[in-house]
Tab-separated table of C-alpha atoms in Angstrom:
chain	number	residue	atom	x	y	z
A	1	GLU	CA	0.375	0.092	-0.046
A	2	ILE	CA	1.507	3.392	-0.461
A	3	VAL	CA	2.222	5.215	2.566
A	4	LEU	CA	1.941	9.193	2.891
A	5	THR	CA	4.093	10.758	5.305
A	6	GLN	CA	2.845	14.832	5.891
A	7	SER	CA	4.990	17.731	7.207
A	8	PRO	CA	5.544	19.093	9.622
A	9	GLY	CA	3.370	17.130	12.453
A	10	THR	CA	2.800	21.011	13.722
A	11	LEU	CA	2.763	24.340	11.644
A	12	SER	CA	2.149	27.346	14.213
A	13	LEU	CA	1.388	30.361	12.625
A	14	SER	CA	-0.383	33.722	12.649
A	15	PRO	CA	-3.657	34.695	11.284
A	16	GLY	CA	-2.666	36.489	7.878
A	17	GLU	CA	0.378	34.433	7.233
A	18	ARG	CA	0.897	31.743	4.761
A	19	ALA	CA	1.013	27.994	5.233
A	20	THR	CA	2.444	25.340	3.180
A	21	LEU	CA	2.069	21.813	3.901
A	22	SER	CA	4.485	18.630	2.298
A	23	CYS	CA	2.006	15.292	1.667
A	24	ARG	CA	4.923	12.661	0.519
A	25	ALA	CA	4.259	9.670	-1.123
A	26	SER	CA	6.238	6.138	-0.967
A	27	GLN	CA	5.491	5.151	-4.602
A	28	SER	CA	4.543	7.470	-7.643
A	29	ILE	CA	0.576	8.177	-7.601
A	30	THR	CA	-0.331	8.222	-10.790
A	31	ASN	CA	-3.119	10.175	-12.670
A	32	ARG	CA	-2.517	12.994	-9.452
A	33	TYR	CA	-5.467	11.395	-7.321
A	34	LEU	CA	-4.073	12.710	-4.319
A	35	ALA	CA	-6.587	14.687	-2.200
A	36	TRP	CA	-6.571	17.644	1.051
A	37	TYR	CA	-9.083	17.451	4.020
A	38	GLN	CA	-9.584	20.277	6.972
A	39	GLN	CA	-10.784	19.072	10.294
A	40	LYS	CA	-11.869	21.071	12.952
A	41	PRO	CA	-12.078	20.055	16.845
A	42	GLY	CA	-15.833	17.314	16.713
A	43	GLN	CA	-16.291	17.505	12.877
A	44	ALA	CA	-15.636	15.316	10.313
A	45	PRO	CA	-13.423	16.565	7.324
A	46	ARG	CA	-14.302	18.599	5.241
A	47	LEU	CA	-12.704	18.107	1.318
A	48	LEU	CA	-10.820	20.641	0.324
A	49	ILE	CA	-8.966	19.449	-3.024
A	50	TYR	CA	-9.194	16.594	-4.790
A	51	GLY	CA	-7.147	15.505	-8.031
A	52	ALA	CA	-4.257	17.310	-6.486
A	53	SER	CA	-5.341	21.119	-7.631
A	54	SER	CA	-8.658	21.202	-7.915
A	55	ARG	CA	-10.921	22.943	-5.731
A	56	ALA	CA	-13.874	21.404	-3.839
A	57	THR	CA	-17.637	23.090	-3.932
A	58	GLY	CA	-17.103	26.034	-1.835
A	59	VAL	CA	-13.984	26.117	-1.113
A	60	PRO	CA	-12.349	29.707	-0.346
A	61	ASP	CA	-9.445	30.390	-3.555
A	62	ARG	CA	-6.686	31.094	-0.807
A	63	PHE	CA	-6.672	27.203	-0.838
A	64	SER	CA	-4.529	25.479	-3.459
A	65	GLY	CA	-2.739	21.890	-4.011
A	66	SER	CA	0.236	21.271	-6.035
A	67	GLY	CA	2.415	18.642	-7.001
A	68	SER	CA	3.290	15.330	-8.854
A	69	GLY	CA	4.372	11.634	-8.454
A	70	THR	CA	5.394	11.692	-4.837
A	71	ASP	CA	5.669	15.191	-3.624
A	72	PHE	CA	2.369	17.119	-2.594
A	73	THR	CA	2.394	20.484	-1.521
A	74	LEU	CA	-1.311	22.558	0.078
A	75	THR	CA	-0.657	25.965	0.720
A	76	ILE	CA	-3.211	28.324	2.275
A	77	SER	CA	-2.268	31.863	0.997
A	78	ARG	CA	-3.600	33.304	4.167
A	79	LEU	CA	-4.636	31.982	7.019
A	80	GLU	CA	-7.812	33.164	7.974
A	81	PRO	CA	-8.832	32.585	12.298
A	82	GLU	CA	-11.299	29.419	10.909
A	83	ASP	CA	-8.470	27.698	8.940
A	84	PHE	CA	-6.617	26.750	12.083
A	85	ALA	CA	-7.266	23.242	12.493
A	86	VAL	CA	-5.706	19.316	11.247
A	87	TYR	CA	-5.519	18.548	8.087
A	88	TYR	CA	-4.963	15.385	6.264
A	89	CYS	CA	-3.726	14.361	2.418
A	90	GLN	CA	-5.883	10.975	1.003
A	91	GLN	CA	-3.957	9.113	-1.788
A	92	TYR	CA	-7.055	7.839	-3.698
A	93	ASP	CA	-4.704	6.171	-6.630
A	94	SER	CA	-4.470	2.896	-5.487
A	95	SER	CA	-6.129	0.721	-3.096
A	96	PRO	CA	-6.303	0.706	-0.299
A	97	GLN	CA	-6.740	4.152	-0.581
A	98	THR	CA	-4.793	5.841	2.414
A	99	PHE	CA	-4.354	9.056	4.288
A	100	GLY	CA	-1.727	10.950	6.142
A	101	GLN	CA	-0.631	11.355	9.266
A	102	GLY	CA	-1.941	15.250	9.788
A	103	THR	CA	-0.555	18.384	10.179
A	104	LYS	CA	-1.901	20.533	13.087
A	105	VAL	CA	-2.037	24.386	12.171
A	106	GLU	CA	-1.804	25.994	15.179
A	107	ILE	CA	-2.392	29.943	16.138
A	108	LYS	CA	1.799	31.103	17.109
B	1	GLN	CA	-28.251	19.304	-0.018
B	2	LEU	CA	-27.002	15.635	0.761
B	3	GLN	CA	-26.846	14.549	4.192
B	4	LEU	CA	-25.596	11.416	5.604
B	5	GLN	CA	-25.808	10.316	9.273
B	6	GLU	CA	-24.738	7.406	11.326
B	7	SER	CA	-26.298	4.925	14.205
B	8	GLY	CA	-25.588	2.709	16.641
B	9	PRO	CA	-24.714	1.343	19.872
B	10	GLY	CA	-21.644	3.446	21.303
B	11	LEU	CA	-20.389	0.403	23.739
B	12	VAL	CA	-19.713	-2.911	22.151
B	13	LYS	CA	-18.146	-5.743	24.467
B	14	PRO	CA	-14.803	-7.119	23.274
B	15	SER	CA	-15.218	-9.864	21.145
B	16	GLU	CA	-18.696	-8.843	20.042
B	17	THR	CA	-20.204	-7.680	16.999
B	18	LEU	CA	-19.940	-3.617	16.047
B	19	SER	CA	-23.163	-3.059	13.444
B	20	LEU	CA	-23.699	0.970	12.124
B	21	THR	CA	-26.070	2.082	9.824
B	22	CYS	CA	-25.726	4.845	7.583
B	23	THR	CA	-28.763	6.909	6.746
B	24	VAL	CA	-28.499	9.079	3.443
B	25	SER	CA	-31.370	11.865	2.702
B	26	GLY	CA	-31.523	14.931	0.423
B	27	GLY	CA	-29.549	14.965	-2.957
B	28	SER	CA	-30.235	13.993	-6.284
B	29	THR	CA	-32.390	11.215	-7.333
B	30	ASP	CA	-29.491	9.939	-8.782
B	31	ARG	CA	-27.986	9.061	-5.574
B	32	GLY	CA	-28.381	5.719	-6.090
B	33	THR	CA	-25.254	5.406	-8.558
B	34	TYR	CA	-22.730	6.858	-6.216
B	35	TYR	CA	-20.329	4.049	-4.310
B	36	TRP	CA	-20.264	4.907	-0.705
B	37	GLY	CA	-17.566	4.554	2.192
B	38	TRP	CA	-16.939	3.939	6.389
B	39	ILE	CA	-13.881	5.708	7.175
B	40	ARG	CA	-12.558	5.285	11.161
B	41	GLN	CA	-10.747	7.416	13.433
B	42	PRO	CA	-9.367	6.290	16.572
B	43	PRO	CA	-8.873	8.829	19.542
B	44	GLY	CA	-6.491	11.606	18.542
B	45	LYS	CA	-4.923	9.815	15.587
B	46	GLY	CA	-5.900	10.108	11.516
B	47	LEU	CA	-8.025	8.525	9.276
B	48	GLU	CA	-8.400	4.822	8.270
B	49	TRP	CA	-9.951	3.197	5.424
B	50	ILE	CA	-13.001	0.554	6.197
B	51	GLY	CA	-14.373	-0.018	2.995
B	52	SER	CA	-16.867	1.076	0.367
B	53	ILE	CA	-19.797	-0.167	-1.635
B	54	PHE	CA	-21.980	0.817	-4.731
B	55	TYR	CA	-25.385	0.986	-4.953
B	56	LYS	CA	-25.663	-2.499	-6.832
B	57	GLY	CA	-23.921	-4.207	-3.633
B	58	ASP	CA	-20.569	-4.317	-4.822
B	59	THR	CA	-18.068	-4.457	-1.853
B	60	TYR	CA	-14.399	-3.381	-1.827
B	61	TYR	CA	-12.876	-4.392	1.843
B	62	ASN	CA	-9.282	-2.695	3.319
B	63	PRO	CA	-7.581	-5.827	3.460
B	64	SER	CA	-6.484	-5.255	7.250
B	65	LEU	CA	-10.381	-5.760	8.035
B	66	LYS	CA	-11.831	-7.823	5.468
B	67	SER	CA	-12.380	-11.113	7.318
B	68	ARG	CA	-13.921	-9.478	9.895
B	69	LEU	CA	-16.173	-6.799	7.814
B	70	THR	CA	-19.206	-7.287	6.400
B	71	ILE	CA	-20.924	-3.738	4.297
B	72	SER	CA	-24.290	-4.012	3.021
B	73	VAL	CA	-26.725	-1.589	1.163
B	74	ASP	CA	-30.497	-2.016	0.852
B	75	THR	CA	-32.654	-1.561	-1.792
B	76	SER	CA	-34.089	1.410	-1.025
B	77	LYS	CA	-30.628	3.467	-1.772
B	78	THR	CA	-31.853	5.073	1.512
B	79	HIS	CA	-29.677	2.993	3.881
B	80	PHE	CA	-26.068	1.157	3.820
B	81	SER	CA	-24.408	-1.000	6.774
B	82	LEU	CA	-21.229	-2.219	8.575
B	83	ASN	CA	-20.625	-4.984	10.697
B	84	LEU	CA	-16.994	-5.741	12.199
B	85	THR	CA	-17.425	-9.059	13.790
B	86	SER	CA	-14.616	-10.185	16.769
B	87	VAL	CA	-14.282	-6.789	17.628
B	88	THR	CA	-11.254	-5.306	20.754
B	89	ALA	CA	-10.335	-2.636	22.144
B	90	ALA	CA	-8.019	-1.408	18.860
B	91	ASP	CA	-11.730	-1.142	16.741
B	92	THR	CA	-12.564	1.965	19.751
B	93	ALA	CA	-12.759	4.716	17.090
B	94	VAL	CA	-14.956	7.214	15.510
B	95	TYR	CA	-16.763	5.685	12.797
B	96	TYR	CA	-17.871	7.768	9.810
B	97	CYS	CA	-20.038	7.250	7.361
B	98	ALA	CA	-19.166	9.017	3.280
B	99	LYS	CA	-20.461	8.959	-0.352
B	100	LEU	CA	-17.250	8.949	-2.780
B	101	SER	CA	-17.355	11.719	-5.001
B	102	THR	CA	-18.099	11.212	-8.849
B	103	SER	CA	-14.674	13.301	-10.047
B	104	LYS	CA	-13.499	9.253	-9.856
B	105	ILE	CA	-16.604	6.618	-10.444
B	106	SER	CA	-14.721	4.568	-8.397
B	107	PRO	CA	-14.984	2.576	-5.210
B	108	THR	CA	-11.196	4.114	-4.621
B	109	SER	CA	-11.994	8.016	-4.393
B	110	CYS	CA	-11.868	10.876	-1.917
B	111	TYR	CA	-15.114	11.779	-0.248
B	112	ASP	CA	-17.208	14.789	-0.537
B	113	HIS	CA	-19.638	14.207	1.776
B	114	TRP	CA	-19.271	13.100	5.283
B	115	GLY	CA	-21.577	11.852	7.990
B	116	GLN	CA	-21.150	13.521	11.178
B	117	GLY	CA	-18.948	10.568	13.304
B	118	THR	CA	-20.211	8.185	15.952
B	119	LEU	CA	-18.156	7.048	18.650
B	120	VAL	CA	-18.004	3.355	19.473
B	121	THR	CA	-16.078	1.889	22.465
B	122	VAL	CA	-15.043	-1.792	22.725
B	123	SER	CA	-14.793	-2.584	26.251
B	124	SER	CA	-16.367	-4.893	28.653
């Protein structure tokens, strides 16, 4: 199975700053079948990005995804107070689909 | 707006069977053509795919759970269910049901609609 490693584990930033989250795969993800989710405490994950770079319905354009092969990035251009949360990547290129361990974006 | 809601016991004894149901409401009438899935999250930990099912009943399971797992869908396409046998404390988690995105028509896709999740604790 494809193992996804997210870094850093925790990102401490201030509102208005830029956040860059990394997701590295143990083998190449063809067709860029990589998604990003946001999860807040006590809530279900929310799909942000699919196909590595396509924003899901209703997702603000400050969220963007990029990458290919084994290296993918989620960028939040200017952090809003509601963006402080845990972010997960997911590969759905091959079965079993797998998730990264998460990156927590916390207020500095 | 499509909505999903998990239901079932919050406490299961070790070695017994964990049974959950996901009720689907709202959304378009073609929801019967979707893939549906179960994902779980142990307290304080990450997400794990459990399995997926197509509206016709075709199932796809995580190999790590396959020997204990059954996922089914009712013919009305308003409910789908999960049964996990011989549970242990390691099965304690929040269990989510979700709809797979049609951006990739496959049992392996991303999830664009989620239930709120239900905590299942395995303890005697």
